[in-house]
mmCIF file of C-alpha atoms in Angstrom:
data_model
loop_
_atom_site.group_PDB
_atom_site.id
_atom_site.type_symbol
_atom_site.label_atom_id
_atom_site.label_comp_id
_atom_site.label_asym_id
_atom_site.label_seq_id
_atom_site.Cartn_x
_atom_site.Cartn_y
_atom_site.Cartn_z
ATOM 1 C CA MET A 1053 110.648 90.149 118.132
ATOM 2 C CA PRO A 1054 112.169 93.219 116.283
ATOM 3 C CA LEU A 1055 112.333 92.880 112.629
ATOM 4 C CA LEU A 1056 116.056 93.997 112.922
ATOM 5 C CA SER A 1057 118.176 93.885 116.005
ATOM 6 C CA VAL A 1058 121.701 95.039 116.082
ATOM 7 C CA ARG A 1059 123.593 93.838 119.335
ATOM 8 C CA ASP A 1060 127.120 95.183 120.253
ATOM 9 C CA LEU A 1061 128.224 95.763 116.699
ATOM 10 C CA HIS A 1062 131.783 96.646 116.100
ATOM 11 C CA VAL A 1063 133.574 97.709 113.041
ATOM 12 C CA GLU A 1064 137.181 98.314 112.539
ATOM 13 C CA TYR A 1065 138.854 99.469 109.110
ATOM 14 C CA ARG A 1066 142.221 97.815 108.976
ATOM 15 C CA ILE A 1067 145.136 99.429 107.026
ATOM 16 C CA PRO A 1068 147.728 96.692 107.098
ATOM 17 C CA ASP A 1069 150.280 98.724 105.302
ATOM 18 C CA MET A 1070 150.273 101.366 108.034
ATOM 19 C CA GLY A 1071 149.547 98.946 110.652
ATOM 20 C CA ILE A 1072 146.820 100.641 112.104
ATOM 21 C CA SER A 1073 142.983 100.258 112.614
ATOM 22 C CA ILE A 1074 140.078 102.878 112.702
ATOM 23 C CA LYS A 1075 137.341 101.992 114.890
ATOM 24 C CA ALA A 1076 133.999 103.141 113.236
ATOM 25 C CA LEU A 1077 131.432 101.294 115.262
ATOM 26 C CA ARG A 1078 131.956 100.638 119.111
ATOM 27 C CA GLY A 1079 129.371 98.343 120.364
ATOM 28 C CA VAL A 1080 126.079 99.662 118.582
ATOM 29 C CA ASN A 1081 122.791 98.388 119.907
ATOM 30 C CA LEU A 1082 119.596 99.266 117.923
ATOM 31 C CA ASP A 1083 116.269 97.656 117.466
ATOM 32 C CA VAL A 1084 113.879 98.345 114.601
ATOM 33 C CA GLU A 1085 110.177 97.153 114.872
ATOM 34 C CA GLU A 1086 108.102 96.147 111.540
ATOM 35 C CA GLY A 1087 106.486 99.344 110.149
ATOM 36 C CA ASP A 1088 108.720 101.677 111.873
ATOM 37 C CA SER A 1089 110.185 104.707 110.159
ATOM 38 C CA LEU A 1090 113.617 105.298 112.019
ATOM 39 C CA ALA A 1091 115.901 108.290 111.261
ATOM 40 C CA ILE A 1092 119.632 107.737 112.207
ATOM 41 C CA VAL A 1093 121.245 111.138 112.625
ATOM 42 C CA GLY A 1094 124.778 112.401 113.604
ATOM 43 C CA GLU A 1095 127.745 114.547 112.357
ATOM 44 C CA SER A 1096 129.670 113.140 109.417
ATOM 45 C CA GLY A 1097 131.917 110.613 110.714
ATOM 46 C CA SER A 1098 129.742 109.356 113.362
ATOM 47 C CA GLY A 1099 129.442 105.921 111.878
ATOM 48 C CA LYS A 1100 125.917 106.136 110.235
ATOM 49 C CA SER A 1101 126.740 104.774 106.636
ATOM 50 C CA THR A 1102 129.095 102.018 108.332
ATOM 51 C CA LEU A 1103 126.343 100.950 110.071
ATOM 52 C CA ALA A 1104 124.203 100.580 106.963
ATOM 53 C CA LEU A 1105 126.841 98.892 105.108
ATOM 54 C CA ALA A 1106 127.576 96.407 108.063
ATOM 55 C CA ILE A 1107 123.854 95.386 108.234
ATOM 56 C CA LEU A 1108 123.754 94.771 104.440
ATOM 57 C CA ARG A 1109 127.116 93.040 104.645
ATOM 58 C CA MET A 1110 128.833 95.354 102.082
ATOM 59 C CA LEU A 1111 131.773 95.805 104.151
ATOM 60 C CA LYS A 1112 134.764 93.602 102.691
ATOM 61 C CA PRO A 1113 138.297 92.229 104.353
ATOM 62 C CA PRO A 1114 140.314 93.746 105.822
ATOM 63 C CA THR A 1115 137.460 95.233 107.511
ATOM 64 C CA VAL A 1116 136.496 93.537 110.777
ATOM 65 C CA VAL A 1117 132.999 93.058 111.714
ATOM 66 C CA LYS A 1118 132.085 91.799 115.252
ATOM 67 C CA GLY A 1119 128.656 91.690 116.861
ATOM 68 C CA SER A 1120 125.308 90.190 115.634
ATOM 69 C CA VAL A 1121 122.685 91.365 113.116
ATOM 70 C CA LEU A 1122 119.423 89.811 113.485
ATOM 71 C CA ILE A 1123 116.844 90.260 110.615
ATOM 72 C CA ASN A 1124 114.023 88.368 111.254
ATOM 73 C CA GLY A 1125 115.416 86.420 113.920
ATOM 74 C CA VAL A 1126 118.580 85.256 111.892
ATOM 75 C CA ASP A 1127 122.022 86.653 112.423
ATOM 76 C CA VAL A 1128 123.007 87.400 109.168
ATOM 77 C CA LEU A 1129 126.680 87.708 109.858
ATOM 78 C CA LYS A 1130 126.794 83.839 110.396
ATOM 79 C CA LEU A 1131 125.481 83.236 106.738
ATOM 80 C CA SER A 1132 127.408 82.689 103.889
ATOM 81 C CA GLU A 1133 127.481 85.368 101.089
ATOM 82 C CA ASP A 1134 125.667 83.084 98.710
ATOM 83 C CA GLU A 1135 122.775 82.423 101.339
ATOM 84 C CA PHE A 1136 122.710 85.882 102.567
ATOM 85 C CA ASN A 1137 122.319 87.196 99.005
ATOM 86 C CA ARG A 1138 119.302 84.451 98.122
ATOM 87 C CA ARG A 1139 117.471 84.930 101.316
ATOM 88 C CA PHE A 1140 117.809 88.722 102.052
ATOM 89 C CA ARG A 1141 119.648 91.107 100.020
ATOM 90 C CA TRP A 1142 117.194 93.105 97.950
ATOM 91 C CA SER A 1143 114.296 90.664 98.488
ATOM 92 C CA PHE A 1144 114.006 91.398 102.271
ATOM 93 C CA ILE A 1145 116.276 94.357 102.890
ATOM 94 C CA SER A 1146 117.559 96.662 100.324
ATOM 95 C CA ILE A 1147 119.683 100.084 100.449
ATOM 96 C CA VAL A 1148 119.527 103.479 98.384
ATOM 97 C CA PRO A 1149 123.079 104.315 98.708
ATOM 98 C CA GLN A 1150 124.838 107.531 98.924
ATOM 99 C CA ALA A 1151 126.008 109.426 95.581
ATOM 100 C CA SER A 1152 123.075 108.725 93.276
ATOM 101 C CA GLN A 1153 125.372 110.149 90.593
ATOM 102 C CA ASN A 1154 127.901 107.314 90.855
ATOM 103 C CA SER A 1155 125.513 104.452 91.759
ATOM 104 C CA LEU A 1156 123.997 103.435 88.285
ATOM 105 C CA ASN A 1157 126.100 101.601 85.537
ATOM 106 C CA PRO A 1158 126.624 104.422 83.057
ATOM 107 C CA THR A 1159 126.863 101.618 80.112
ATOM 108 C CA MET A 1160 123.268 100.422 81.022
ATOM 109 C CA ARG A 1161 120.035 101.661 80.295
ATOM 110 C CA VAL A 1162 117.588 102.035 83.201
ATOM 111 C CA ARG A 1163 115.689 98.780 82.160
ATOM 112 C CA ASP A 1164 118.874 96.753 82.121
ATOM 113 C CA HIS A 1165 119.405 97.729 85.768
ATOM 114 C CA PHE A 1166 115.948 96.218 86.718
ATOM 115 C CA ILE A 1167 116.417 92.986 84.646
ATOM 116 C CA ASP A 1168 120.011 92.332 85.803
ATOM 117 C CA THR A 1169 118.377 92.671 89.432
ATOM 118 C CA ALA A 1170 115.474 90.523 88.593
ATOM 119 C CA ARG A 1171 117.716 87.727 86.822
ATOM 120 C CA TYR A 1172 119.821 87.322 89.841
ATOM 121 C CA HIS A 1173 116.605 86.450 91.980
ATOM 122 C CA GLY A 1174 115.020 84.280 89.455
ATOM 123 C CA VAL A 1175 112.536 86.871 88.189
ATOM 124 C CA ASP A 1176 111.831 86.727 84.418
ATOM 125 C CA GLU A 1177 112.086 89.688 82.255
ATOM 126 C CA HIS A 1178 108.255 90.037 81.548
ATOM 127 C CA GLU A 1179 107.730 90.286 85.071
ATOM 128 C CA ALA A 1180 110.726 92.282 85.795
ATOM 129 C CA LEU A 1181 109.557 95.141 83.486
ATOM 130 C CA ARG A 1182 105.938 94.947 84.833
ATOM 131 C CA ARG A 1183 107.226 95.712 88.104
ATOM 132 C CA ALA A 1184 109.768 98.178 86.922
ATOM 133 C CA PHE A 1185 107.049 100.012 85.399
ATOM 134 C CA GLU A 1186 104.784 100.008 88.455
ATOM 135 C CA MET A 1187 107.799 101.208 90.917
ATOM 136 C CA LEU A 1188 108.737 103.998 88.116
ATOM 137 C CA GLU A 1189 105.211 105.178 88.271
ATOM 138 C CA PHE A 1190 105.326 105.195 91.907
ATOM 139 C CA VAL A 1191 108.203 107.429 92.419
ATOM 140 C CA LYS A 1192 106.491 109.796 89.681
ATOM 141 C CA LEU A 1193 108.509 109.103 86.818
ATOM 142 C CA ASN A 1194 107.461 108.038 83.024
ATOM 143 C CA PRO A 1195 108.436 104.512 82.822
ATOM 144 C CA VAL A 1196 107.799 104.419 79.191
ATOM 145 C CA ARG A 1197 110.462 107.260 78.635
ATOM 146 C CA VAL A 1198 112.916 106.577 81.458
ATOM 147 C CA LEU A 1199 113.253 102.925 80.971
ATOM 148 C CA ASN A 1200 115.081 103.176 77.618
ATOM 149 C CA LEU A 1201 117.438 106.135 78.847
ATOM 150 C CA TYR A 1202 121.039 105.801 80.237
ATOM 151 C CA PRO A 1203 121.979 107.414 83.497
ATOM 152 C CA HIS A 1204 123.672 110.378 81.834
ATOM 153 C CA GLN A 1205 120.419 111.504 80.403
ATOM 154 C CA LEU A 1206 118.754 111.575 83.825
ATOM 155 C CA SER A 1207 118.835 114.538 86.360
ATOM 156 C CA GLY A 1208 120.046 114.073 89.771
ATOM 157 C CA GLY A 1209 116.700 113.925 91.216
ATOM 158 C CA MET A 1210 115.616 111.305 88.602
ATOM 159 C CA LYS A 1211 118.534 109.202 89.256
ATOM 160 C CA GLN A 1212 117.738 109.245 92.902
ATOM 161 C CA ARG A 1213 114.034 108.350 92.140
ATOM 162 C CA VAL A 1214 115.359 105.266 89.867
ATOM 163 C CA LEU A 1215 117.307 104.130 92.995
ATOM 164 C CA ILE A 1216 114.607 104.088 95.080
ATOM 165 C CA ALA A 1217 112.479 102.272 92.522
ATOM 166 C CA LEU A 1218 115.274 99.857 92.070
ATOM 167 C CA ALA A 1219 115.468 99.341 95.971
ATOM 168 C CA MET A 1220 111.623 98.929 96.286
ATOM 169 C CA PHE A 1221 111.719 96.593 93.109
ATOM 170 C CA LEU A 1222 111.464 93.126 94.590
ATOM 171 C CA ASN A 1223 108.932 94.386 97.717
ATOM 172 C CA PRO A 1224 111.722 94.342 100.581
ATOM 173 C CA LYS A 1225 110.570 94.296 103.987
ATOM 174 C CA ILE A 1226 113.252 97.015 105.139
ATOM 175 C CA VAL A 1227 114.685 99.763 102.856
ATOM 176 C CA ILE A 1228 117.610 101.757 104.161
ATOM 177 C CA MET A 1229 118.073 105.161 102.622
ATOM 178 C CA ASP A 1230 121.619 106.707 103.145
ATOM 179 C CA GLU A 1231 121.496 110.500 102.771
ATOM 180 C CA PRO A 1232 118.959 110.194 99.783
ATOM 181 C CA THR A 1233 118.331 114.008 99.414
ATOM 182 C CA SER A 1234 122.300 115.252 99.513
ATOM 183 C CA ALA A 1235 123.406 117.040 96.540
ATOM 184 C CA LEU A 1236 119.635 117.805 95.451
ATOM 185 C CA ASP A 1237 117.913 121.369 95.254
ATOM 186 C CA VAL A 1238 115.440 121.992 97.934
ATOM 187 C CA VAL A 1239 112.531 121.739 95.782
ATOM 188 C CA THR A 1240 113.717 118.040 94.884
ATOM 189 C CA GLN A 1241 114.448 117.417 98.328
ATOM 190 C CA LEU A 1242 110.973 117.942 99.582
ATOM 191 C CA GLU A 1243 109.637 115.605 96.741
ATOM 192 C CA ILE A 1244 112.037 112.883 97.724
ATOM 193 C CA LEU A 1245 111.199 113.306 101.698
ATOM 194 C CA LYS A 1246 107.445 113.061 100.610
ATOM 195 C CA LEU A 1247 108.372 109.890 98.600
ATOM 196 C CA VAL A 1248 109.962 108.407 101.621
ATOM 197 C CA LYS A 1249 107.055 109.234 103.859
ATOM 198 C CA SER A 1250 104.789 107.474 101.096
ATOM 199 C CA ILE A 1251 107.021 104.344 101.096
ATOM 200 C CA ASN A 1252 106.489 103.801 104.897
ATOM 201 C CA ARG A 1253 102.734 104.865 105.028
ATOM 202 C CA ASP A 1254 101.403 103.397 101.705
ATOM 203 C CA LEU A 1255 103.709 100.347 100.891
ATOM 204 C CA LYS A 1256 104.268 99.640 104.803
ATOM 205 C CA THR A 1257 107.767 99.078 104.258
ATOM 206 C CA THR A 1258 110.105 99.567 107.165
ATOM 207 C CA VAL A 1259 112.248 102.740 106.430
ATOM 208 C CA ILE A 1260 115.822 103.490 108.160
ATOM 209 C CA PHE A 1261 116.699 107.171 106.748
ATOM 210 C CA ILE A 1262 120.224 108.204 107.287
ATOM 211 C CA THR A 1263 120.843 112.015 107.335
ATOM 212 C CA HIS A 1264 123.272 114.364 109.017
ATOM 213 C CA ASP A 1265 120.333 117.051 108.855
ATOM 214 C CA ILE A 1266 118.278 116.704 112.126
ATOM 215 C CA SER A 1267 115.855 119.592 110.952
ATOM 216 C CA ILE A 1268 114.310 116.967 108.325
ATOM 217 C CA VAL A 1269 113.793 114.114 110.609
ATOM 218 C CA PRO A 1270 110.348 115.071 111.686
ATOM 219 C CA LEU A 1271 109.150 115.000 107.998
ATOM 220 C CA VAL A 1272 110.174 111.425 107.645
ATOM 221 C CA SER A 1273 110.300 109.567 110.683
ATOM 222 C CA SER A 1274 108.650 108.356 114.004
ATOM 223 C CA LYS A 1275 111.482 107.129 115.776
ATOM 224 C CA VAL A 1276 115.210 108.287 115.879
ATOM 225 C CA ALA A 1277 118.475 107.208 116.911
ATOM 226 C CA VAL A 1278 121.326 109.691 117.368
ATOM 227 C CA MET A 1279 125.035 108.650 116.747
ATOM 228 C CA TYR A 1280 128.252 110.034 117.785
ATOM 229 C CA ASN A 1281 131.698 108.677 117.113
ATOM 230 C CA GLY A 1282 130.419 105.174 116.365
ATOM 231 C CA ILE A 1283 127.815 104.520 119.196
ATOM 232 C CA VAL A 1284 124.014 105.393 119.686
ATOM 233 C CA VAL A 1285 123.985 107.909 122.426
ATOM 234 C CA GLU A 1286 120.112 108.316 122.362
ATOM 235 C CA SER A 1287 117.055 106.738 120.720
ATOM 236 C CA GLY A 1288 113.336 106.806 121.235
ATOM 237 C CA PRO A 1289 110.118 108.411 119.754
ATOM 238 C CA MET A 1290 111.092 111.186 117.404
ATOM 239 C CA ARG A 1291 108.718 113.660 119.178
ATOM 240 C CA ASP A 1292 110.050 112.840 122.578
ATOM 241 C CA VAL A 1293 113.647 112.973 121.580
ATOM 242 C CA LEU A 1294 113.552 116.275 119.715
ATOM 243 C CA ALA A 1295 111.285 118.068 122.228
ATOM 244 C CA ASN A 1296 113.153 116.792 125.299
ATOM 245 C CA PRO A 1297 116.627 115.595 124.336
ATOM 246 C CA LEU A 1298 118.339 113.660 127.268
ATOM 247 C CA HIS A 1299 121.900 113.305 126.205
ATOM 248 C CA PRO A 1300 124.087 116.500 126.214
ATOM 249 C CA TYR A 1301 125.171 115.473 122.366
ATOM 250 C CA THR A 1302 121.354 115.476 121.354
ATOM 251 C CA LYS A 1303 120.640 118.730 122.735
ATOM 252 C CA ALA A 1304 123.912 120.359 121.087
ATOM 253 C CA LEU A 1305 123.011 118.940 117.754
ATOM 254 C CA ILE A 1306 119.356 120.391 118.074
ATOM 255 C CA GLU A 1307 120.697 123.693 119.133
ATOM 256 C CA ALA A 1308 123.250 123.793 116.177
ATOM 257 C CA THR A 1309 120.461 123.376 113.565
ATOM 258 C CA PRO A 1310 119.491 126.603 111.861
ATOM 259 C CA SER A 1311 115.580 127.433 111.576
ATOM 260 C CA LEU A 1312 113.783 129.850 109.262
ATOM 261 C CA SER A 1313 111.412 130.601 112.138
ATOM 262 C CA GLU A 1314 113.967 131.836 114.692
ATOM 263 C CA SER A 1315 116.837 134.198 114.778
ATOM 264 C CA ILE A 1316 120.071 133.290 113.879
ATOM 265 C CA ASP A 1317 121.501 134.272 117.194
ATOM 266 C CA ARG A 1318 119.937 131.097 118.672
ATOM 267 C CA ILE A 1319 122.410 128.958 116.954
ATOM 268 C CA LYS A 1320 124.915 127.731 119.226
ATOM 269 C CA PRO A 1321 127.779 125.697 117.569
ATOM 270 C CA ILE A 1322 128.946 122.466 119.305
ATOM 271 C CA PRO A 1323 132.088 123.399 120.935
ATOM 272 C CA GLY A 1324 135.329 121.648 119.911
ATOM 273 C CA GLU A 1325 135.899 119.481 116.701
ATOM 274 C CA PRO A 1326 134.557 115.720 116.199
ATOM 275 C CA PRO A 1327 137.238 113.291 117.136
ATOM 276 C CA SER A 1328 139.953 111.861 114.836
ATOM 277 C CA PRO A 1329 139.111 108.450 113.622
ATOM 278 C CA LEU A 1330 142.543 107.412 114.711
ATOM 279 C CA GLU A 1331 142.025 109.090 118.294
ATOM 280 C CA GLU A 1332 141.192 106.697 121.143
ATOM 281 C CA ILE A 1333 139.017 108.280 123.611
ATOM 282 C CA ARG A 1334 138.712 106.702 127.261
ATOM 283 C CA GLY A 1335 135.107 106.597 128.861
ATOM 284 C CA CYS A 1336 132.426 108.454 127.142
ATOM 285 C CA GLN A 1337 133.113 109.248 123.769
ATOM 286 C CA PHE A 1338 131.483 113.010 123.966
ATOM 287 C CA TRP A 1339 133.165 114.061 127.086
ATOM 288 C CA PRO A 1340 135.678 116.201 125.529
ATOM 289 C CA ARG A 1341 132.996 118.285 124.162
ATOM 290 C CA CYS A 1342 130.411 117.956 126.640
ATOM 291 C CA PRO A 1343 129.158 120.964 128.810
ATOM 292 C CA ARG A 1344 128.247 118.567 131.730
ATOM 293 C CA VAL A 1345 131.250 116.141 131.832
ATOM 294 C CA MET A 1346 132.033 114.525 135.150
ATOM 295 C CA ASP A 1347 134.988 112.832 136.447
ATOM 296 C CA VAL A 1348 133.592 109.359 135.903
ATOM 297 C CA CYS A 1349 132.876 110.500 132.049
ATOM 298 C CA ARG A 1350 136.614 110.553 131.394
ATOM 299 C CA VAL A 1351 137.255 106.933 132.660
ATOM 300 C CA GLU A 1352 134.161 104.876 132.398
ATOM 301 C CA GLU A 1353 131.946 104.245 129.319
ATOM 302 C CA PRO A 1354 128.393 104.900 130.392
ATOM 303 C CA PRO A 1355 125.852 101.844 129.871
ATOM 304 C CA ASP A 1356 122.681 102.058 127.833
ATOM 305 C CA ILE A 1357 120.020 103.307 130.510
ATOM 306 C CA ASN A 1358 116.269 102.814 129.657
ATOM 307 C CA ILE A 1359 114.002 105.733 130.544
ATOM 308 C CA ASN A 1360 110.340 105.451 129.802
ATOM 309 C CA GLY A 1361 110.941 103.965 126.362
ATOM 310 C CA ARG A 1362 113.814 105.859 125.516
ATOM 311 C CA VAL A 1363 117.441 104.469 125.720
ATOM 312 C CA VAL A 1364 120.210 107.106 126.528
ATOM 313 C CA LYS A 1365 123.924 106.337 127.190
ATOM 314 C CA CYS A 1366 124.868 108.852 129.676
ATOM 315 C CA HIS A 1367 126.360 108.860 133.204
ATOM 316 C CA LEU A 1368 123.725 111.890 134.107
ATOM 317 C CA TYR A 1369 120.886 109.099 134.356
ATOM 318 C CA ARG A 1370 122.593 106.494 136.461
#
């Protein structure tokens, strides 16, 4: 049984004042096994962050969530908020959110963030500080100094490390990292990527790494899921997907990625524009930009097709 199983997950952002709904997820299916390091990749607006927030039940009304999210066999969408918090949030599954600059309370010292989290989960202050000391050392920060600082006294890279330490504080089975290297310089980015790899390898934590940059996927993951306009179009072992992409979007995404070892002339921008969130596309979501579009693509949504352990959502393989 997968540690995390997402089935037919739909998310709509409703705007009552305007009388419209924006479909952010359109039936996502995804399995994550214990010990996996999975990268979820796609252009901005593809639904990656919405998927993370839906799994952690961080989307509030009037947002509508349909489908199922099974964590360790339990459909967490059916639990009360209090039960989910007590059984799963932070202690079983945690998140390193986007925008580390804004994710820490500016009026609280770093130590108080740890104590606050511990108190909610019934951990006493002494044990909280011991564990905080341990996790800050793990993320290569000096706990004696950092615990007494306010967020504004930390650099961007230090804030990101503090957030990672907080996410790992209660020793969760799964940690979701949403664009943890955004807004960081390249040296700090590499250090964070090494840290992510260490969390998966050394702490045996299942990692879900969300990024728009497919070039860093080989550095952090052994599996990859590619998203486009609210659906997973292809998933499977990282080496197989990147070496031999099956879905036209995956291929286009790889060809549009710059490389230091190859000529810039090799880059092929993806034709067209990502669809507007207000646009309703019939059939395959990618067909307006697809170089291999067929008549059936315009009218019928492709099914998930399993090919040698990989799943691709494309009429080419029916």
